[in-house]
Short mmCIF file of C-alpha atoms in Angstrom, two decimals:
data_model
loop_
_atom_site.label_atom_id
_atom_site.label_comp_id
_atom_site.label_asym_id
_atom_site.label_seq_id
_atom_site.Cartn_x
_atom_site.Cartn_y
_atom_site.Cartn_z
CA ALA A 226 3.30 40.12 5.47
CA ILE A 227 1.61 41.33 8.66
CA LEU A 228 3.87 41.56 11.68
CA LYS A 229 2.54 39.21 14.36
CA THR A 230 3.70 38.17 17.82
CA SER A 231 2.62 35.53 20.30
CA HIS A 232 3.61 37.77 23.20
CA ASN A 233 0.00 38.46 24.24
CA LEU A 234 -0.91 34.77 24.34
CA ASN A 235 2.22 33.83 26.26
CA LEU A 236 1.66 36.67 28.71
CA LEU A 237 -1.89 35.46 29.30
CA LEU A 238 -1.02 31.79 29.88
CA ASN A 239 2.34 32.14 31.62
CA THR A 240 1.99 35.33 33.66
CA TYR A 241 -1.58 36.49 34.13
CA LYS A 242 -2.81 32.95 34.72
CA CYS A 243 -0.42 32.50 37.65
CA ASP A 244 0.05 36.01 39.05
CA ARG A 245 -3.04 37.97 38.02
CA PRO A 246 -6.05 35.62 37.85
CA GLU A 247 -8.48 38.55 37.65
CA ILE A 248 -6.85 39.71 34.41
CA PHE A 249 -6.80 36.15 33.11
CA HIS A 250 -10.52 35.90 33.87
CA SER A 251 -11.24 39.08 31.93
CA PHE A 252 -9.69 37.58 28.77
CA VAL A 253 -11.13 34.05 28.79
CA CYS A 254 -14.19 34.52 31.04
CA MET A 255 -13.21 31.79 33.52
CA SER A 256 -10.87 31.27 36.42
CA PRO A 257 -7.47 29.58 36.02
CA ASN A 258 -8.73 26.48 37.87
CA ALA A 259 -11.75 26.19 35.58
CA PHE A 260 -9.50 26.68 32.57
CA ASP A 261 -7.15 23.89 33.66
CA ALA A 262 -10.11 21.59 34.36
CA LEU A 263 -11.48 22.23 30.88
CA VAL A 264 -8.09 21.53 29.31
CA SER A 265 -7.96 18.19 31.18
CA ALA A 266 -11.47 17.34 30.00
CA ILE A 267 -10.79 17.86 26.28
CA GLU A 268 -7.04 17.34 25.78
CA HIS A 269 -7.43 13.66 24.87
CA ASP A 270 -9.99 14.30 22.16
CA GLU A 271 -8.94 12.90 18.79
CA GLY A 272 -9.32 16.36 17.24
CA PHE A 273 -6.14 17.45 19.03
CA THR A 274 -3.99 14.57 17.82
CA GLY A 275 -1.05 15.17 15.52
CA ASP A 276 1.42 18.02 15.27
CA GLN A 277 -0.65 20.86 16.72
CA SER A 278 -0.34 23.76 19.10
CA PRO A 279 -0.85 22.92 22.80
CA VAL A 280 -4.48 22.43 23.80
CA ALA A 281 -4.17 25.29 26.32
CA TYR A 282 -3.22 27.68 23.51
CA GLN A 283 -6.09 26.56 21.31
CA LEU A 284 -8.57 26.83 24.18
CA ALA A 285 -7.35 30.31 25.14
CA VAL A 286 -7.82 31.57 21.59
CA ALA A 287 -11.28 30.02 21.30
CA LEU A 288 -12.44 31.41 24.66
CA TYR A 289 -11.05 34.85 23.85
CA ARG A 290 -13.01 34.84 20.61
CA LEU A 291 -16.22 33.51 22.18
CA GLY A 292 -15.96 35.97 25.06
CA HIS A 293 -16.17 39.01 22.80
CA TYR A 294 -18.95 40.43 20.71
CA GLY A 295 -19.12 42.71 17.70
CA ASN A 296 -15.95 44.06 16.08
CA THR A 297 -13.64 42.72 18.80
CA ALA A 298 -14.81 39.19 18.00
CA SER A 299 -13.73 39.40 14.36
CA ILE A 300 -11.25 36.78 13.23
CA VAL A 301 -8.81 39.53 12.19
CA LYS A 302 -8.72 41.08 15.66
CA VAL A 303 -8.40 37.69 17.39
CA ALA A 304 -5.64 36.57 15.01
CA LEU A 305 -3.62 39.76 15.51
CA TRP A 306 -4.02 39.54 19.30
CA ALA A 307 -2.88 35.90 19.43
CA GLY A 308 -0.19 36.24 16.78
CA ILE A 309 -1.59 33.50 14.54
CA GLY A 310 -3.17 33.25 11.09
CA TYR A 311 -6.82 33.94 10.33
CA GLY A 312 -7.43 30.33 9.34
CA THR A 313 -5.77 29.14 12.53
CA VAL A 314 -8.33 31.03 14.61
CA ARG A 315 -11.13 29.16 12.84
CA LEU A 316 -9.27 25.87 13.25
CA PHE A 317 -8.65 26.36 16.99
CA THR A 318 -12.28 27.31 17.56
CA ARG A 319 -13.52 24.28 15.64
CA HIS A 320 -11.22 21.90 17.53
CA VAL A 321 -12.39 23.21 20.90
CA MET A 322 -16.10 23.22 20.05
CA GLU A 323 -15.98 19.70 18.61
CA ALA A 324 -14.17 18.43 21.70
CA VAL A 325 -16.54 20.14 24.14
CA CYS A 326 -19.61 18.78 22.34
CA GLN A 327 -18.41 15.18 22.50
CA GLU A 328 -20.26 12.96 24.97
CA PRO A 329 -17.09 11.87 26.87
CA SER A 330 -16.22 15.52 27.50
CA ARG A 331 -19.71 16.32 28.73
CA ARG A 332 -19.71 13.33 31.07
CA SER A 333 -16.30 14.23 32.47
CA VAL A 334 -17.34 17.74 33.52
CA MET A 335 -21.04 17.28 34.20
CA ALA A 336 -22.52 14.48 36.26
CA TRP A 337 -25.63 14.04 38.35
CA PRO A 338 -24.82 15.06 41.97
CA ASP A 339 -24.14 12.31 44.45
CA ASP A 340 -25.67 12.14 47.93
CA GLU A 341 -22.93 14.28 49.47
CA VAL A 342 -23.39 17.08 46.96
CA LYS A 343 -27.16 16.88 47.30
CA LYS A 344 -26.97 17.10 51.10
CA HIS A 345 -24.66 20.11 50.87
CA ALA A 346 -27.12 21.84 48.54
CA MET A 347 -30.07 21.05 50.82
CA ASP A 348 -28.20 22.35 53.86
CA TRP A 349 -27.50 25.59 52.01
CA VAL A 350 -31.17 26.01 51.13
CA GLU A 351 -32.24 25.39 54.73
CA GLU A 352 -29.63 27.78 56.10
CA ASN A 353 -30.56 30.58 53.71
CA SER A 354 -34.34 30.12 53.69
CA CYS A 355 -36.31 27.77 55.93
CA PRO A 356 -36.39 24.02 56.74
CA ALA A 357 -39.58 23.47 54.72
CA TRP A 358 -37.79 24.53 51.53
CA GLN A 359 -34.83 22.18 52.00
CA PRO A 360 -35.97 19.61 49.38
CA GLY A 361 -35.64 22.26 46.66
CA TRP A 362 -31.95 21.79 45.98
CA LEU A 363 -31.86 22.60 42.26
CA MET A 364 -32.56 25.80 40.33
CA VAL A 365 -33.40 26.41 36.68
CA ASP A 366 -33.31 29.55 34.60
CA GLY A 367 -32.89 30.56 31.00
CA THR A 368 -30.65 33.06 29.28
CA LEU A 369 -30.18 34.29 25.73
CA ILE A 370 -26.96 33.87 23.76
CA PRO A 371 -26.66 36.72 21.20
CA LEU A 372 -25.93 35.67 17.63
CA TYR A 373 -23.64 37.62 15.32
CA SER A 374 -26.35 38.09 12.71
CA CYS A 375 -29.71 36.81 11.57
CA PRO A 376 -29.45 33.07 10.73
CA ALA A 377 -30.02 32.17 7.09
CA PHE A 378 -32.75 29.64 7.86
CA PHE A 379 -35.95 30.61 9.72
CA GLY A 380 -34.33 33.91 10.70
CA ASN A 381 -37.42 35.44 12.30
CA THR A 382 -37.71 32.63 14.84
CA TRP A 383 -34.36 33.65 16.34
CA TYR A 384 -35.57 37.20 17.03
CA ASP A 385 -36.13 37.56 20.79
CA GLN A 386 -38.04 39.96 23.04
CA LYS A 387 -34.91 42.06 23.49
CA SER A 388 -34.76 42.84 19.76
CA ASN A 389 -31.73 40.61 19.16
CA TYR A 390 -31.13 37.41 17.26
CA SER A 391 -30.25 34.85 19.90
CA MET A 392 -30.33 31.26 21.09
CA ASN A 393 -32.18 30.07 24.19
CA LEU A 394 -30.04 28.37 26.84
CA GLN A 395 -31.50 26.55 29.85
CA LEU A 396 -29.29 25.88 32.89
CA ILE A 397 -30.02 23.67 35.88
CA ASN A 398 -27.63 24.08 38.79
CA THR A 399 -27.15 23.62 42.52
CA PRO A 400 -27.08 26.67 44.86
CA ASP A 401 -23.28 26.87 44.58
CA LEU A 402 -23.71 27.32 40.80
CA HIS A 403 -22.54 23.82 39.86
CA ILE A 404 -24.29 23.10 36.54
CA VAL A 405 -25.83 19.63 36.38
CA ASP A 406 -27.82 19.90 33.15
CA TYR A 407 -28.42 22.24 30.22
CA ALA A 408 -30.34 22.52 26.97
CA ALA A 409 -29.17 24.70 24.08
CA GLY A 410 -30.12 25.17 20.47
CA LEU A 411 -33.68 26.47 20.48
CA PRO A 412 -34.35 29.94 18.98
CA GLY A 413 -34.37 33.00 21.21
CA SER A 414 -38.08 33.51 20.55
CA GLN A 415 -38.78 30.24 22.36
CA HIS A 416 -40.39 30.67 25.78
CA ASP A 417 -38.44 29.35 28.77
CA ALA A 418 -41.37 27.13 29.74
CA THR A 419 -41.08 25.33 26.40
CA ALA A 420 -37.27 25.26 26.20
CA TRP A 421 -37.22 23.80 29.73
CA LYS A 422 -38.88 20.66 28.33
CA ASP A 423 -35.75 19.86 26.31
CA THR A 424 -33.61 19.36 29.42
CA TYR A 425 -32.67 15.94 30.74
CA VAL A 426 -33.99 16.85 34.20
CA TYR A 427 -37.46 17.69 32.89
CA GLN A 428 -37.70 14.52 30.83
CA ASN A 429 -36.43 12.27 33.62
CA HIS A 430 -37.55 14.07 36.78
CA GLU A 431 -39.48 11.03 38.07
CA ARG A 432 -36.26 9.02 38.13
CA LEU A 433 -33.81 11.75 39.14
CA LEU A 434 -35.78 13.48 41.90
CA GLN A 435 -36.90 11.61 44.98
CA HIS A 436 -40.29 12.09 46.58
CA GLY A 437 -40.65 15.67 47.85
CA GLU A 438 -37.61 17.03 46.00
CA CYS A 439 -38.12 19.92 43.62
CA VAL A 440 -36.48 22.46 41.32
CA TRP A 441 -36.84 26.20 41.98
CA ALA A 442 -37.85 28.36 39.02
CA ASP A 443 -39.16 31.84 38.28
CA LEU A 444 -42.55 32.98 36.98
CA ALA A 445 -41.77 31.89 33.42
CA TYR A 446 -41.96 28.22 34.35
CA PRO A 447 -45.06 26.10 34.99
CA LEU A 448 -45.91 25.24 38.57
CA ARG A 449 -45.54 21.53 39.31
CA ILE A 450 -45.17 19.38 42.40
CA TRP A 451 -41.52 18.86 41.46
CA CYS A 452 -41.00 22.38 39.99
CA GLN A 453 -41.80 25.23 42.34
CA ALA A 454 -42.34 28.70 40.91
CA PRO A 455 -43.84 31.81 42.56
CA TYR A 456 -47.59 32.08 42.36
CA LYS A 457 -48.79 34.20 39.48
CA ALA A 458 -50.23 37.59 40.44
CA TYR A 459 -53.72 36.80 39.19
CA VAL A 460 -53.82 33.61 41.25
CA PHE A 461 -52.84 35.54 44.36
CA ILE A 462 -55.49 38.21 43.70
CA TYR A 463 -58.10 35.53 43.07
CA PHE A 464 -57.16 33.87 46.35
CA LEU A 465 -57.41 37.13 48.31
CA HIS A 466 -60.76 37.98 46.73
CA TYR A 467 -62.47 34.75 47.68
CA THR A 468 -60.90 34.38 51.12
CA HIS A 469 -62.17 37.84 52.19
CA MET A 470 -65.75 37.53 50.96
#
């Protein structure tokens, strides 16, 4: 038998979480308040019913595993750190992921901003830029989630420009980094301009955004009346050429 102890997990949830939030953050990649909010959002999921470990313990193990990459993310290392069995690590991770992916959980932590939140975002934009840019109160960008290895199906499509196998993730948020929409699941080789079309905001922008409101984006995204991106270099050069003739 392998000697195991739950001391590390108890130290994380009972000491670091209360007295050293920066250390707690380094283990689970979120603040104590965010952790508690996530526990509240998923604790009533049917996957946690029955004689099980507390939801906070299961979430801590899953986040610790998801927050590491390479050898430190192996089930053996996570199990020894948490003082649980190898199969229990898989079980905890599955419970958490199933609960997070449920529609009730998503609705409880992510909702379309109300008028107060929208006004706060617009005020921030005006204060940090100019009054003319105030209607742009949302921002979109993409990031790549590294995968452990090449997927078995259509492996080459997951190979991204950074020479990794990854998944494309699109995030739409307010200036204070409150996420209001996301799209995940497309291969890392997918361009942001295409992955952006899978978001709820893109597909329903006519209903969600009022006249004059827009989403800020970078050069990877198409320029639209409701999606403002910087002008491409060749457009700017073309403009300068013909305005100085």
